[in-house]
Coordinates of N, CA and C in Angstrom, one line a residue:
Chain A
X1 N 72.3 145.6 72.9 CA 73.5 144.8 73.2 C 73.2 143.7 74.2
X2 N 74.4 142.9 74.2 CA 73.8 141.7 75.4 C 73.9 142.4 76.8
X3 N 73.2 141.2 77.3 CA 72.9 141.5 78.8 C 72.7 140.2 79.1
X4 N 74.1 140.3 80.9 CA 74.2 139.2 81.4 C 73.6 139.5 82.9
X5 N 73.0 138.3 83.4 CA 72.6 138.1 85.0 C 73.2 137.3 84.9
X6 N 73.5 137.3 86.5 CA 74.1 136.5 87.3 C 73.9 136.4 88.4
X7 N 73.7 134.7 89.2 CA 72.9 134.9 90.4 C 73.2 133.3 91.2
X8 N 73.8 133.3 92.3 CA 73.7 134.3 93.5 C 74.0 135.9 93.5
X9 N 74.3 136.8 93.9 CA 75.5 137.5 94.5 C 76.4 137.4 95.1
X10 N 76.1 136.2 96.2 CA 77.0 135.6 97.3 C 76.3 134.5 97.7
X11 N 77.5 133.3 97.9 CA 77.2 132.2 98.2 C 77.7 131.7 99.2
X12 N 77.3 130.9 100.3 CA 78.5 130.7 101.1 C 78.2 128.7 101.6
X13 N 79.2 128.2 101.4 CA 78.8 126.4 101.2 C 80.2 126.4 102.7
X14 N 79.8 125.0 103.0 CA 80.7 124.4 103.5 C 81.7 123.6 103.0
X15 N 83.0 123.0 102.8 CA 83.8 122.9 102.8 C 83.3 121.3 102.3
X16 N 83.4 120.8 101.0 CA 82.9 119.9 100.8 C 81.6 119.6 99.8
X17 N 81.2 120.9 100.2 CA 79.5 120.7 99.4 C 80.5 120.9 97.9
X18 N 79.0 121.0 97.0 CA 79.0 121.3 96.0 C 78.6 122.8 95.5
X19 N 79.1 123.9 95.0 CA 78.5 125.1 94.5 C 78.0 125.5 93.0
X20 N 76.9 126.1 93.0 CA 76.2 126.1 91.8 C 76.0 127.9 91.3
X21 N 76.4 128.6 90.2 CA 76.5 129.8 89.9 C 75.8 129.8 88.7
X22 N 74.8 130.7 88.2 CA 73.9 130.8 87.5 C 73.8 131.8 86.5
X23 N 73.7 132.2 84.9 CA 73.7 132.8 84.4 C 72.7 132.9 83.1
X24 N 72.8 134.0 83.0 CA 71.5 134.0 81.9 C 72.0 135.2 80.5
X25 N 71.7 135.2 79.6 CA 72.4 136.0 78.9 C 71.2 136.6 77.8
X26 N 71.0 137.3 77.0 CA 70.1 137.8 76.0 C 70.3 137.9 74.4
X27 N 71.6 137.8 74.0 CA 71.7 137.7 72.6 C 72.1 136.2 72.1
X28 N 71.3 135.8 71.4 CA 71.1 134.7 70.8 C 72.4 134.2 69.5
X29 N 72.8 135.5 69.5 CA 74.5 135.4 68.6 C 75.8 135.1 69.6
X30 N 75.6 135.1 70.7 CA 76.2 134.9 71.9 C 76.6 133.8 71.9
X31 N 78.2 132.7 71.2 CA 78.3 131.5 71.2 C 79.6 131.3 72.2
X32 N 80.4 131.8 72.8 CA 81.0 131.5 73.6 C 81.3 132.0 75.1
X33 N 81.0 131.3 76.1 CA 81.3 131.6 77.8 C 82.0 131.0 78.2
X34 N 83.1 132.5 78.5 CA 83.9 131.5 80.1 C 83.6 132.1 81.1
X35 N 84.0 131.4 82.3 CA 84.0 131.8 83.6 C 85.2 132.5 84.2
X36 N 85.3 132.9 84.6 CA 86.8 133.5 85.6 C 86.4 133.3 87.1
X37 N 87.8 133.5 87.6 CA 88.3 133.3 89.0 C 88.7 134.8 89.3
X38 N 88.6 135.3 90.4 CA 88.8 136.6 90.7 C 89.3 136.3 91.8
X39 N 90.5 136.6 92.6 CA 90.9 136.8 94.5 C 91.5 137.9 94.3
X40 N 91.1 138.2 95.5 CA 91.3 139.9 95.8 C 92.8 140.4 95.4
X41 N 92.5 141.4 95.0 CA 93.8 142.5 94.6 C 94.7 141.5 93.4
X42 N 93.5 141.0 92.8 CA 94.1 140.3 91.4 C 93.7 140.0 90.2
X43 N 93.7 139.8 88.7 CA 93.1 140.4 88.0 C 92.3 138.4 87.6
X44 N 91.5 138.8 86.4 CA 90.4 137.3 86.6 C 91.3 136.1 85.9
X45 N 91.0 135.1 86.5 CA 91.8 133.9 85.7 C 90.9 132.8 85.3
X46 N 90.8 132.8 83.6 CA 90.1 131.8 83.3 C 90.1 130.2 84.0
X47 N 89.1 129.6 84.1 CA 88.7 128.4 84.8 C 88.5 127.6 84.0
X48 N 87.3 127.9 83.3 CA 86.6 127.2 82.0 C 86.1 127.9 81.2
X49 N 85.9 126.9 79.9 CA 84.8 128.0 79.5 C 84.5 126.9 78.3
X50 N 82.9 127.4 77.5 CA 82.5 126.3 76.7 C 81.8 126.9 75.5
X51 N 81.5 126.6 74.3 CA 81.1 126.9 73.0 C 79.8 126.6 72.7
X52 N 79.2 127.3 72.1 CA 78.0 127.2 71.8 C 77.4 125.6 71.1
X53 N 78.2 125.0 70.5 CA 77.7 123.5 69.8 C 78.3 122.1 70.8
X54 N 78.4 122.7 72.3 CA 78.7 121.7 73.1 C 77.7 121.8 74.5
X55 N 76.8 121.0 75.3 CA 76.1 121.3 76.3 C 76.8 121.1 77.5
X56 N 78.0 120.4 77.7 CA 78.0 120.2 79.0 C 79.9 120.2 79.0
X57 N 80.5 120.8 80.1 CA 82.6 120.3 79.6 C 82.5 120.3 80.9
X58 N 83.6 119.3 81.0 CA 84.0 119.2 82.7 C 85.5 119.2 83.0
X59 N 85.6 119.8 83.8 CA 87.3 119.7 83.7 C 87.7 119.2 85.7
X60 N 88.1 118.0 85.8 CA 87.7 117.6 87.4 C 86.8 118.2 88.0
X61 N 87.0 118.8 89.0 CA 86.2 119.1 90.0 C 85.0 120.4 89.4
X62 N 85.7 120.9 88.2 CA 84.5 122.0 87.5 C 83.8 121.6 86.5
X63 N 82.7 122.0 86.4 CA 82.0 121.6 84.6 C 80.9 123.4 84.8
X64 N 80.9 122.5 83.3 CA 79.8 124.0 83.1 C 79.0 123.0 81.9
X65 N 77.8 124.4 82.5 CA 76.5 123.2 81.5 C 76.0 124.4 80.5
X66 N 75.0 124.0 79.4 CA 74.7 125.2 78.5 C 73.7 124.6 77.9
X67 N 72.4 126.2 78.2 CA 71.5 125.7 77.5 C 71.0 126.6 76.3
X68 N 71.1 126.4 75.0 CA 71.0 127.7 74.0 C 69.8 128.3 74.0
X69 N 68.9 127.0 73.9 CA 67.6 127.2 73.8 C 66.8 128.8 75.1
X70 N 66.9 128.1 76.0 CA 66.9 129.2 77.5 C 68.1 130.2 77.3
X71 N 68.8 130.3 76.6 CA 69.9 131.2 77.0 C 70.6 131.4 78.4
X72 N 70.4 130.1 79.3 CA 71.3 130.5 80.6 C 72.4 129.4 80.8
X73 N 73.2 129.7 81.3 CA 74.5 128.6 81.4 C 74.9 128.5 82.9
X74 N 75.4 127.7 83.9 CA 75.8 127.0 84.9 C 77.5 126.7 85.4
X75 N 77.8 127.3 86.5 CA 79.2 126.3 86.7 C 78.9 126.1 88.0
X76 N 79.2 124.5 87.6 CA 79.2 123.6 88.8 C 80.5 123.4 89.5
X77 N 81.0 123.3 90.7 CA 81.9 123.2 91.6 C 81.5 122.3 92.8
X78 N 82.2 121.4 92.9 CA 81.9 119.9 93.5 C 83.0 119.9 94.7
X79 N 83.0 119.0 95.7 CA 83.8 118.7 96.8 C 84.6 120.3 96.9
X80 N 83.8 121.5 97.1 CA 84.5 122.8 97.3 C 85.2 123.1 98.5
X81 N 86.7 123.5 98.3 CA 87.5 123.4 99.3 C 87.9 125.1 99.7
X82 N 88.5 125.2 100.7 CA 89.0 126.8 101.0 C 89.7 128.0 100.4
X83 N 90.7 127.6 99.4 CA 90.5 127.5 98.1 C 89.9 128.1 97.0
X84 N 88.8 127.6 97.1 CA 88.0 128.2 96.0 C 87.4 129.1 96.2
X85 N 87.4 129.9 97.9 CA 86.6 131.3 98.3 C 87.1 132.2 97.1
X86 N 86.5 133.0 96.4 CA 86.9 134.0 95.3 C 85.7 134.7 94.8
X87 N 85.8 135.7 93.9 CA 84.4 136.2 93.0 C 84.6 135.4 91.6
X88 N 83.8 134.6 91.2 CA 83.5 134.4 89.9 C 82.8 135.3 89.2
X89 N 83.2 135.3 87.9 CA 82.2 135.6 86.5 C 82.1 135.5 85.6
X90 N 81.1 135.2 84.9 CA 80.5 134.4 83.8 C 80.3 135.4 82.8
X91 N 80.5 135.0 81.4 CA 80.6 136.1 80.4 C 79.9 135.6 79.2
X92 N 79.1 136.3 78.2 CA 78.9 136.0 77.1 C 79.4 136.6 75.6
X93 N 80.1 135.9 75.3 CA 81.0 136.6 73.6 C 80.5 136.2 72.4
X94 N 80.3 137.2 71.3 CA 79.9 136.9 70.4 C 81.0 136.2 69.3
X95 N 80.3 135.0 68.6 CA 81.4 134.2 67.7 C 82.3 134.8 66.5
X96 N 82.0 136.3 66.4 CA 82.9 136.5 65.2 C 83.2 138.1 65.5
X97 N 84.3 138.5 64.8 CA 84.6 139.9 64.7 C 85.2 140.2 66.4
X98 N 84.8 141.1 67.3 CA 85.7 141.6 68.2 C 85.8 140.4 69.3
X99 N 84.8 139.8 69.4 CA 84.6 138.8 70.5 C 84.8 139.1 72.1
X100 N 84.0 140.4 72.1 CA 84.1 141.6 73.6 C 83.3 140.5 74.1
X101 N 83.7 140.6 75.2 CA 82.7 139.4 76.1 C 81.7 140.6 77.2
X102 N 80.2 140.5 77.5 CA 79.6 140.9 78.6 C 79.7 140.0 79.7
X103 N 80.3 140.9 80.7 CA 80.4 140.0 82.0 C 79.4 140.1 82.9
X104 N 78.8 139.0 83.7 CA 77.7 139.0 85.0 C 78.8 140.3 86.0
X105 N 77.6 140.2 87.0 CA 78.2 141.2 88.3 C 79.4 140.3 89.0
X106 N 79.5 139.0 88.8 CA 79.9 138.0 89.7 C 79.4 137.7 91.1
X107 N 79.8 136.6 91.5 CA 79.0 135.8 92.6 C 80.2 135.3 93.5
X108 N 80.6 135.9 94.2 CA 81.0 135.8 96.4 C 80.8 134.9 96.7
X109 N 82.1 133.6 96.0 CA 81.7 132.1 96.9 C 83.1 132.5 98.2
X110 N 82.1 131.5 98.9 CA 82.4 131.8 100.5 C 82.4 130.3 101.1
X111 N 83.7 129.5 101.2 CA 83.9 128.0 101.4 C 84.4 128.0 103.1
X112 N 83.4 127.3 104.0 CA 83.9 127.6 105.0 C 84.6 126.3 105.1
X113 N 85.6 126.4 106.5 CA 86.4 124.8 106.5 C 85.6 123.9 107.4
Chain B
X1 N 107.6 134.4 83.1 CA 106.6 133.9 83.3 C 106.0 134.8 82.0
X2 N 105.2 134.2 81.0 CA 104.8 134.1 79.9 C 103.3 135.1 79.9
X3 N 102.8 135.3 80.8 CA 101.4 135.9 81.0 C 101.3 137.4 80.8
X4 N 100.4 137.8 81.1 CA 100.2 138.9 81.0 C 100.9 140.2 81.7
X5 N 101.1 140.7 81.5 CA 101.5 142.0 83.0 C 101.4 143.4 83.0
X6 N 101.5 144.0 83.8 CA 100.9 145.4 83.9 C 101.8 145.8 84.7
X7 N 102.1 147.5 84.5 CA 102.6 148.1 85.1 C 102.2 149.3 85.4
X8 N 101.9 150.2 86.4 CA 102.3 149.9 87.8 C 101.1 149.1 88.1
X9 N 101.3 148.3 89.5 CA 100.0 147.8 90.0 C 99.0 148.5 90.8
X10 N 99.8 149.8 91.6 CA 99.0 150.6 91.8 C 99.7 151.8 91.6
X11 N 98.4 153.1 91.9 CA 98.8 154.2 91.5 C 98.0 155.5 92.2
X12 N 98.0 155.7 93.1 CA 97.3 157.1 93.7 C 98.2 158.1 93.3
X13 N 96.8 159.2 92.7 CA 97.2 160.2 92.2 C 96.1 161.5 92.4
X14 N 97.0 162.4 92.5 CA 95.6 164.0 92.8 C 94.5 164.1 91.3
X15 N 93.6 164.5 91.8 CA 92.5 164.9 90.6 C 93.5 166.3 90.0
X16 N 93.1 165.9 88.6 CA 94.1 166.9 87.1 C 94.9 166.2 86.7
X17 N 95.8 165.4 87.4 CA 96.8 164.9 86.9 C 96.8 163.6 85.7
X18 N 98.0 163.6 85.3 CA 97.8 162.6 83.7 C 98.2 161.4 84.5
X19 N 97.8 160.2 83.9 CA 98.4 159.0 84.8 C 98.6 157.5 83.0
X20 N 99.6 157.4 83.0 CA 100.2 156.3 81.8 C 99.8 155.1 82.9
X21 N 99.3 154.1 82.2 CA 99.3 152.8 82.5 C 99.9 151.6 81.2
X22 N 100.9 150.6 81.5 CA 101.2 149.7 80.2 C 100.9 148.2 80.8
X23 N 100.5 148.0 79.7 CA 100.1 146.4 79.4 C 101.2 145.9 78.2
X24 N 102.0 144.6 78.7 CA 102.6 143.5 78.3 C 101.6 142.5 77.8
X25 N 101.0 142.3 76.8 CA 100.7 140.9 76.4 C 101.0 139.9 76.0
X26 N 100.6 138.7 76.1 CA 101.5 136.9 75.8 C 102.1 137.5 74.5
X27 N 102.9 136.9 74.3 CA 103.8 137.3 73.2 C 103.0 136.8 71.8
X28 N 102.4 135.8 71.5 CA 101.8 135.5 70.3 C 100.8 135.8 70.3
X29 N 100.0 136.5 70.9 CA 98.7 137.5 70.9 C 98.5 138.8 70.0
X30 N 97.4 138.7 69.0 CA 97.7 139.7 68.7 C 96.6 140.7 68.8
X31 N 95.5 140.4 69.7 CA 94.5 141.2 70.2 C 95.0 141.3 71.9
X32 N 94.8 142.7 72.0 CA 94.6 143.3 73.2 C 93.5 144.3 73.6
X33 N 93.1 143.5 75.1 CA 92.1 144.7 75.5 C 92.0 145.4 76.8
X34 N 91.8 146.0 77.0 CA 92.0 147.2 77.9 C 90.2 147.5 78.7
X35 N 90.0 147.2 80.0 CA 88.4 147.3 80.8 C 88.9 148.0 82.3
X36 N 87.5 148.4 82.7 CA 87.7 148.6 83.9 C 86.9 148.4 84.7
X37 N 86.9 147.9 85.8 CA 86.6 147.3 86.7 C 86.3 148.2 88.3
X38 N 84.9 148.3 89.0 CA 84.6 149.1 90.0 C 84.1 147.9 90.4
X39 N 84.1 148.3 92.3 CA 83.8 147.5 93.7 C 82.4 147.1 92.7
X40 N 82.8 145.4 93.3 CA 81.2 144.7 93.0 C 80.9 145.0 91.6
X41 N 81.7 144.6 90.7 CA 81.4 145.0 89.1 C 82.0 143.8 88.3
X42 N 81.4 143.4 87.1 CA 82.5 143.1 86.6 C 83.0 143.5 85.5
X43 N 84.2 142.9 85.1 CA 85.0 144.4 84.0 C 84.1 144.6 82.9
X44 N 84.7 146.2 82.7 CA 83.7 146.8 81.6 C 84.4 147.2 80.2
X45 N 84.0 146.6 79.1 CA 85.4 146.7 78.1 C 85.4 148.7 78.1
X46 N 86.7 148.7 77.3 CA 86.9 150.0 77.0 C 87.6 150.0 75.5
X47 N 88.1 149.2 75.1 CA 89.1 149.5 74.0 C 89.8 147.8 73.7
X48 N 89.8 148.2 72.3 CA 90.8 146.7 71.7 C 91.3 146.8 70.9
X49 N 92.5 146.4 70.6 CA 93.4 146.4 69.1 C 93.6 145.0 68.9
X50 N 93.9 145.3 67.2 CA 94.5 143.9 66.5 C 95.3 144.8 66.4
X51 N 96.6 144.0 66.6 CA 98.6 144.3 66.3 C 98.0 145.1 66.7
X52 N 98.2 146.6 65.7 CA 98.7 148.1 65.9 C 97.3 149.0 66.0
X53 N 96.2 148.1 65.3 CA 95.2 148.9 65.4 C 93.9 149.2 66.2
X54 N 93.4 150.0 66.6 CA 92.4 150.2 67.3 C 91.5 150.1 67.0
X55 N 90.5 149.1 66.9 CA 89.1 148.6 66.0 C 88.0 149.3 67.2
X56 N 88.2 149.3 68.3 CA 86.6 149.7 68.7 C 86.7 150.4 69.9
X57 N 86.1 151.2 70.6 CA 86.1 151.7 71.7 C 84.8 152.1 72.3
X58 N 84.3 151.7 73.6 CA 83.4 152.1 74.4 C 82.9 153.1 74.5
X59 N 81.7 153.5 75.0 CA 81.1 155.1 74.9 C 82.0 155.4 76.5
X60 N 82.5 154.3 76.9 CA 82.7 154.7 78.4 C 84.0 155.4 78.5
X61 N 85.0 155.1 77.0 CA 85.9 156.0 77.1 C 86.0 157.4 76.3
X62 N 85.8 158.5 77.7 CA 85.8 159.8 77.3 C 86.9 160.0 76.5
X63 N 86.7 161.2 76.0 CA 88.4 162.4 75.2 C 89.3 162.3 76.1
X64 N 89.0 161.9 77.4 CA 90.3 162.4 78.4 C 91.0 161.3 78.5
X65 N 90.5 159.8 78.1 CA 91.0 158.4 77.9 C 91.6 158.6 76.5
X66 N 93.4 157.4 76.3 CA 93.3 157.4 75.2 C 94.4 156.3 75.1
X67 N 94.7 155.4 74.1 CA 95.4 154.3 74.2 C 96.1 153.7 73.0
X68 N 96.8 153.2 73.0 CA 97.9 152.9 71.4 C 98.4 151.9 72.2
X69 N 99.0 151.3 70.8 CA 99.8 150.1 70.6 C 101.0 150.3 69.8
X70 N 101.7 151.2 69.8 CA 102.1 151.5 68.4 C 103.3 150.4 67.3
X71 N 103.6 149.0 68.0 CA 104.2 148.1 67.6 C 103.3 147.4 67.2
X72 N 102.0 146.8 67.9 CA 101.4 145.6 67.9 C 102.4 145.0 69.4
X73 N 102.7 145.2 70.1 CA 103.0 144.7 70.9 C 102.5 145.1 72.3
X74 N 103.4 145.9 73.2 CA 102.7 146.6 74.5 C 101.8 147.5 73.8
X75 N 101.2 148.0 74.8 CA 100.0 148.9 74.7 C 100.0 150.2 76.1
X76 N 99.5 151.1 75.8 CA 99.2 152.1 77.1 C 98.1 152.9 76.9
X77 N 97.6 152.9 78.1 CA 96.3 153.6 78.6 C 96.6 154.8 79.0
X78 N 96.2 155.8 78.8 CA 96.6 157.6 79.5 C 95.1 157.8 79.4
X79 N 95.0 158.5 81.2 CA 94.2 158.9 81.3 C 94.7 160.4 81.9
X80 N 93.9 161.4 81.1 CA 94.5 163.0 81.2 C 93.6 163.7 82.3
X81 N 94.1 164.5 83.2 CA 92.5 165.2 83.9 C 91.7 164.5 85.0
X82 N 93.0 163.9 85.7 CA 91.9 162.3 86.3 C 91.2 163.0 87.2
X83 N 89.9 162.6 87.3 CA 88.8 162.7 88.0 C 88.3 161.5 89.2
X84 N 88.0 162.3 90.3 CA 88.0 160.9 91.2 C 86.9 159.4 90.7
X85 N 86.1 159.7 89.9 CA 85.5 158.9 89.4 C 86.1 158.1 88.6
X86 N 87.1 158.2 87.8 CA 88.2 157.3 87.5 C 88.8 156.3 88.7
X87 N 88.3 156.6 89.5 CA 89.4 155.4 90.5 C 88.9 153.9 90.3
X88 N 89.3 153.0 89.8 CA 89.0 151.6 89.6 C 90.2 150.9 89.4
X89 N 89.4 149.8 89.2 CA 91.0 148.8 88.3 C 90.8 148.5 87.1
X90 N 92.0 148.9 86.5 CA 92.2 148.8 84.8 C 93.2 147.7 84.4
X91 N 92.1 146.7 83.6 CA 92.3 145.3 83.0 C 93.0 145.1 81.9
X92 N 93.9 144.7 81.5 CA 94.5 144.3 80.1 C 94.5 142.7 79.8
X93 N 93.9 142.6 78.8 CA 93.9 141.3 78.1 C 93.9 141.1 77.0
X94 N 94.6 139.8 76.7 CA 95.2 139.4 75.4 C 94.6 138.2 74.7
X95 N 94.1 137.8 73.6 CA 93.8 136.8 72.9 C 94.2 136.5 71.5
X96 N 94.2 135.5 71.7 CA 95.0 134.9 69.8 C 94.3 136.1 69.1
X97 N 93.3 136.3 69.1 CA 92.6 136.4 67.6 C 92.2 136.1 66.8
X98 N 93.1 136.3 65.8 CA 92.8 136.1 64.2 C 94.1 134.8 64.3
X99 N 95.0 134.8 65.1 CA 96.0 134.2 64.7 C 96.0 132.9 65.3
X100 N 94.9 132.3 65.3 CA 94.9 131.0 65.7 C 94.6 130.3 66.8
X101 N 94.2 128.9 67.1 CA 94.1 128.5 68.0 C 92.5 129.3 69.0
X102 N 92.4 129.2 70.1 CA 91.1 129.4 70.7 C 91.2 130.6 70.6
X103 N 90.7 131.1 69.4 CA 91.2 133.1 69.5 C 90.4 133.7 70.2
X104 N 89.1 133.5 70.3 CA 88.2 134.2 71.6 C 88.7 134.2 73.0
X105 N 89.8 133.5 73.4 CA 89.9 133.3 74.6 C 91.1 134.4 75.1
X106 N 90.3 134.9 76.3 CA 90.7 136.4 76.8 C 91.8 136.3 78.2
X107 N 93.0 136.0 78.1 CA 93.5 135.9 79.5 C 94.2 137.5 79.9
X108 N 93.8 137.4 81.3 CA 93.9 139.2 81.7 C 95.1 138.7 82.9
X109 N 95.7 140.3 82.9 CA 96.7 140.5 83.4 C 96.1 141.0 85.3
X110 N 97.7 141.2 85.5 CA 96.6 141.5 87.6 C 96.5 142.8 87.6
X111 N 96.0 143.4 87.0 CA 95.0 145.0 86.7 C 96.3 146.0 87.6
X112 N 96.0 147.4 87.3 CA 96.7 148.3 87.5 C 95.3 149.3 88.7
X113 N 95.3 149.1 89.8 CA 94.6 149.8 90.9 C 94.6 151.1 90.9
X114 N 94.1 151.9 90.4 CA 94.1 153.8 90.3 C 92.8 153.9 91.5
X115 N 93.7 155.0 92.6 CA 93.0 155.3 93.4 C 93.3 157.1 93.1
X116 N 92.5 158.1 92.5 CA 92.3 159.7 92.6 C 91.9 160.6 93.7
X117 N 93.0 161.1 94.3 CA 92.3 161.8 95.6 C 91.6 162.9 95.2

């Protein structure tokens, strides 16, 4: 079955920087990832998310990048504000039939002001 | 408000006891799924239906787990015999599907918190 990493575990940027979340995935049938937003005592809320015959989506301040070839994919978060402190997680779903997504452990962004 | 929902949001309950959990999904959805979620995890599917039917289920859900839809509409989780190891949070999510538009795309409700003493 697939198998997701995900890496940092926890991040912690200043208020301003840019944050970078990392994933890697193993099944090569694996054509769609999104990301989710997680804050405490709440369930995940999609962010983004991008398709296997596209390398790069940006939606303002977020993009995610994709590389098929390597199997790992990226969400970038730029001028990161207080805000954005949350768990993210990155998922990989297969393109047809149930489209159960495997989720990373997620990654502890930590935006100080 | 059009989203997802769940009821109850939380739920402490003694070990043995049965515990119902329901999931509301977007109304033109006709896949729902049901995961659970432990500290530092992320969710773990357990179960999905199209409409009415139950196409697949995890090894993670035991005989003591069990779940219907019986409209194609809401859905409920019963867990019988709860065991403290059951205490997590249980996810419901809903996607087009088959019925159009970005059907892979999974939006989840704000989970139902089971804590088993």
């Amino acid at each position: 079955g697939e198998n997701v990493e995900q890496h940092p575990s926890t991040l912690s940027v200043q208020e301003g920087d840019s944050a970078v979340i990392k994933c890697t995935y193993s099944d090569s049938a694996s054509n769609y990832f999104p990301w989710y937003k997680q804050e405490l005592g709440k369930g995940p809320q999609l962010i983004i998310d991008i398709r296997s015959n596209v390398g790069e989506k940006k939606d303002q301040r977020i993009a995610v990048t994709l590389n098929k070839t390597a199997k790992h994919f990226s969400l970038h978060i730029t001028e990161t504000q207080p805000e954005d402190s949350a768990v993210y997680f990155c998922a990989a779903s297969p393109s047809g039939g149930s489209y159960i997504p495997t989720f990373g452990r997620g990654t502890s962004l930590i935006v100080h002001p | 408000d059009t989203g997802v929902s769940q009821d109850p949001r939380h739920k402490i309950t003694k070990r043995g006891q049965n515990v119902t959990f329901r999931c509301d999904p977007i109304s033109e959805h006709n896949r729902l799924y049901w995961y659970r979620q432990t500290l530092g995890q992320g969710p773990e599917f357990l179960t999905y239906f199209q409409n009415e039917a139950q196409l697949e289920k995890s090894r993670l859900l035991s005989d003591r787990f069990s779940a219907e839809r019986p409209k194609g509409s809401f859905s409920t989780l019963e867990i019988q015999r709860t065991e403290q190891g059951d205490s997590a949070m249980y996810l419901c999510a809903s996607s087009p599907g088959t019925s159009g538009g970005a059907r892979e795309t999974q939006y989840f409700g704000p989970g139902t918190r089971l804590l088993v003493l």
